Amino acid sequence: MVGVDGVPEPHTGWTFLTSHARVLASIADDHNTRIRDIAARCRLTERAVQKIIADLEQDGYLSHTRNGRTNQYRIDPDKVLRHPAEAGAGLTVASLLTLLVRDEADRRGTGEQAGGGS
């Protein structure tokens, strides 16, 4: 939900997914998406999305190339997740995105998976 001032209303309470996971899944769904669209989809501010993208790029999970006035994002599907519980099991970004993006496609009724690997 977006407030009167155009800023997404905050969610209260805890959630299963971090904002970083939501942003990454949004980019996996559309590698040419705009920060504005990611923010709306994830119910975050554009500034928060910019910070999250910077975090993901700094740690090698994500990179981007400038294409005119837009960015094209690339996710490293083989990068191991950060938390010791997942890292110890060798879980990768691809395994996470397979679950998240498939669920999103199922909810939209498309039944197709969005590419998370390039």
XYZ file of C-alpha atoms in Angstrom:
118
model
C 0.000 0.000 0.000
C 1.307 3.471 -0.846
C 0.710 6.428 1.438
C -0.485 9.874 0.406
C 3.092 11.083 -0.025
C 3.932 8.246 -2.445
C 6.069 6.371 0.086
C 5.122 2.716 0.669
C 3.465 2.133 4.008
C 5.734 0.096 6.284
C 4.905 -3.453 7.222
C 4.624 -4.117 10.932
C 5.732 -7.368 12.484
C 8.124 -9.955 11.184
C 8.263 -11.619 7.779
C 9.885 -14.736 6.369
C 11.885 -12.963 3.678
C 14.326 -10.118 3.967
C 14.081 -7.044 1.800
C 17.298 -8.188 0.122
C 15.635 -11.459 -0.935
C 12.571 -9.610 -2.210
C 14.664 -7.176 -4.265
C 16.741 -10.021 -5.705
C 13.600 -11.963 -6.643
C 12.119 -8.870 -8.272
C 15.265 -8.429 -10.367
C 15.268 -12.145 -11.254
C 11.755 -11.693 -12.584
C 12.810 -8.757 -14.807
C 16.495 -8.011 -15.364
C 15.660 -4.607 -16.847
C 13.324 -3.469 -14.080
C 13.523 0.062 -12.736
C 14.302 0.909 -9.121
C 10.914 2.617 -8.935
C 9.175 -0.614 -9.970
C 11.200 -2.735 -7.549
C 10.323 -0.333 -4.746
C 6.615 -0.519 -5.524
C 6.624 -4.297 -5.823
C 8.622 -4.807 -2.609
C 6.853 -2.008 -0.708
C 10.121 -0.211 -0.045
C 11.348 3.284 -0.731
C 13.504 3.881 -3.792
C 16.365 4.868 -1.488
C 16.073 1.539 0.377
C 16.143 -0.357 -2.927
C 19.238 1.574 -4.051
C 20.978 0.642 -0.782
C 20.005 -3.016 -1.117
C 21.235 -3.151 -4.721
C 24.530 -1.584 -3.594
C 24.831 -4.247 -0.855
C 24.139 -7.063 -3.326
C 26.637 -5.657 -5.828
C 29.318 -5.105 -3.189
C 29.151 -8.756 -2.134
C 29.045 -10.093 -5.706
C 25.471 -11.340 -5.829
C 24.454 -8.827 -8.465
C 26.041 -6.659 -11.138
C 24.645 -4.204 -13.629
C 25.510 -2.660 -16.939
C 24.228 0.669 -18.088
C 22.135 0.431 -21.256
C 21.188 3.952 -22.278
C 19.100 5.340 -19.456
C 18.359 1.967 -17.911
C 20.287 -0.705 -16.055
C 20.439 -4.344 -16.992
C 21.073 -6.526 -13.961
C 22.862 -9.849 -13.814
C 22.534 -12.186 -10.846
C 25.313 -14.638 -9.996
C 23.289 -17.836 -9.583
C 26.225 -19.815 -8.169
C 26.941 -17.445 -5.296
C 26.433 -19.213 -1.946
C 23.967 -17.624 0.480
C 25.491 -15.611 3.330
C 23.960 -17.044 6.478
C 26.087 -19.837 7.995
C 23.093 -22.215 8.073
C 22.621 -21.931 4.300
C 26.298 -21.440 3.431
C 27.227 -24.626 5.304
C 24.742 -26.556 3.209
C 26.048 -24.956 0.009
C 22.714 -23.345 -0.852
C 23.053 -20.932 -3.743
C 21.203 -17.893 -4.994
C 19.800 -20.082 -7.780
C 18.213 -22.458 -5.265
C 16.599 -19.566 -3.412
C 15.350 -17.885 -6.563
C 13.955 -21.136 -7.929
C 11.608 -21.269 -4.955
C 10.732 -17.574 -4.904
C 10.273 -16.981 -8.608
C 8.340 -20.206 -9.180
C 5.962 -19.246 -6.368
C 5.483 -15.800 -7.909
C 4.783 -17.315 -11.346
C 2.278 -19.734 -9.813
C 0.484 -16.874 -8.055
C 0.232 -14.995 -11.349
C -1.144 -18.146 -12.931
C 1.566 -18.365 -15.593
C 3.145 -21.586 -14.361
C 6.478 -20.551 -15.878
C 9.728 -19.814 -14.104
C 11.539 -16.554 -14.578
C 15.226 -16.853 -15.330
C 17.437 -16.206 -12.364
C 20.697 -17.114 -13.994
C 21.513 -14.338 -16.371
